[in-house]
Amino acid sequence: MKYLKPEIINLKSSAEYNEKWLQARIEEDPSIIGLGDLEFRYSEKMMVGGGRLDTILYDPESNRRYEVEIQLGKTDESHIIRTLEYWDIERKRNPQYEHCAVIIAEDITSRFLNVISLFNGYIPFIAIQVKAIKVGDNISLFFTKVIDEVRLDLLEEDNQSEPTDRAYWEKKSTKNMIKFVDKIYADLADITSSFNLKYNKHYIGLEKEGVANNFINFKPRKSTVIMSIRHDKSDEIDQLLNESDLDILDYETGWRRYRVRLKESDLKSNLEVIKQIVQKAKDNSVA
């Protein structure tokens, strides 16, 4: 194996590998920054009072949005203040979400590490240092989390229903997981037979005669499906879920949804429990 000496690229002074290039790489594959299997939501979002928020990323499992600001070179006061300002605007405009401020910079200096650490007990804030490394004709990005967040307890559900198609979800998730959604839908046929699956950008819901009725929806991942069931919190449903062996996620208060993470092996042993809860959700839904 031949050794090649890597070259560290200064993105701030590079004409080709600039901030827009870095932003595009993050938005193409948000997982590269090391915060999990995130989804890209917005780029260059116009903010109230002026300015643009570089990127918004989203974690459907923890229901959290990340307001991301990118800075080439060393961190400075203006970028840190801007990151916090945009985070504050977004959390006030969208209180149904949990929010976290993120700054990504080439060089996060010790001075600003100390400043960020002071308020990180009150504001969820993540600082990530990025390095661009060139080896031969190839370039790689390395992201290192230097300050982790202190999480605040808020909640979320995405209210966007931009339509898409099955092929989009097969690429976003896997074909096997989309077949698994088909299987769940088929096993609930006694309840859902008058509805069709409706493929939206951020979830797969239901429709009847062209009208959405998402008393249940699905968010396929790479190896699981998150199933959301819309119903007011109730002791009866809590008991049904607690007596099952389902992987239960946090209840979404703002959107009145129970959520479970399903693997294919979960369905058979828990189908009757799921049917009971879905039937209750349908009975409470407004067609």
Short mmCIF file of N, CA and C in Angstrom, two decimals, residues 67 84-99 123-124 152 154:
data_model
loop_
_atom_site.label_atom_id
_atom_site.label_comp_id
_atom_site.label_asym_id
_atom_site.label_seq_id
_atom_site.Cartn_x
_atom_site.Cartn_y
_atom_site.Cartn_z
N GLU A 67 -30.46 24.42 13.44
CA GLU A 67 -30.21 25.64 12.70
C GLU A 67 -28.70 25.79 12.54
N LEU A 84 -26.96 32.21 17.12
CA LEU A 84 -27.91 32.26 18.23
C LEU A 84 -29.18 33.03 17.86
N GLU A 85 -29.02 34.12 17.12
CA GLU A 85 -30.18 34.91 16.71
C GLU A 85 -31.11 34.10 15.82
N TYR A 86 -30.55 33.39 14.85
CA TYR A 86 -31.38 32.60 13.95
C TYR A 86 -32.05 31.44 14.69
N TRP A 87 -31.32 30.80 15.60
CA TRP A 87 -31.90 29.75 16.44
C TRP A 87 -33.10 30.30 17.21
N ASP A 88 -32.94 31.49 17.80
CA ASP A 88 -34.00 32.08 18.62
C ASP A 88 -35.22 32.41 17.77
N ILE A 89 -34.98 32.95 16.58
CA ILE A 89 -36.10 33.27 15.68
C ILE A 89 -36.87 32.00 15.31
N GLU A 90 -36.15 30.97 14.95
CA GLU A 90 -36.80 29.72 14.52
C GLU A 90 -37.58 29.06 15.65
N ARG A 91 -37.03 29.05 16.86
CA ARG A 91 -37.72 28.38 17.96
C ARG A 91 -38.99 29.14 18.35
N LYS A 92 -38.96 30.48 18.18
CA LYS A 92 -40.16 31.26 18.49
C LYS A 92 -41.21 31.12 17.40
N ARG A 93 -40.77 31.02 16.15
CA ARG A 93 -41.72 30.88 15.04
C ARG A 93 -42.29 29.47 14.96
N ASN A 94 -41.53 28.48 15.42
CA ASN A 94 -41.95 27.08 15.32
C ASN A 94 -41.79 26.38 16.66
N PRO A 95 -42.61 26.76 17.65
CA PRO A 95 -42.43 26.21 19.00
C PRO A 95 -42.80 24.72 19.11
N GLN A 96 -43.42 24.16 18.06
CA GLN A 96 -43.76 22.74 18.09
C GLN A 96 -42.54 21.85 17.88
N TYR A 97 -41.40 22.47 17.51
CA TYR A 97 -40.16 21.75 17.28
C TYR A 97 -39.22 21.89 18.47
N GLU A 98 -38.34 20.94 18.64
CA GLU A 98 -37.17 21.11 19.47
C GLU A 98 -36.07 21.67 18.56
N HIS A 99 -35.29 22.63 19.05
CA HIS A 99 -34.32 23.31 18.21
C HIS A 99 -32.93 23.26 18.84
N ILE A 123 -28.69 27.24 26.47
CA ILE A 123 -29.06 27.18 25.06
C ILE A 123 -28.45 25.92 24.45
N PRO A 124 -29.25 25.09 23.76
CA PRO A 124 -28.66 23.92 23.09
C PRO A 124 -27.81 24.36 21.92
N LEU A 152 -32.76 20.98 25.26
CA LEU A 152 -33.96 21.53 25.86
C LEU A 152 -35.15 20.68 25.44
N LEU A 154 -38.42 20.30 24.04
CA LEU A 154 -39.55 20.81 23.27
C LEU A 154 -40.09 19.66 22.44
#
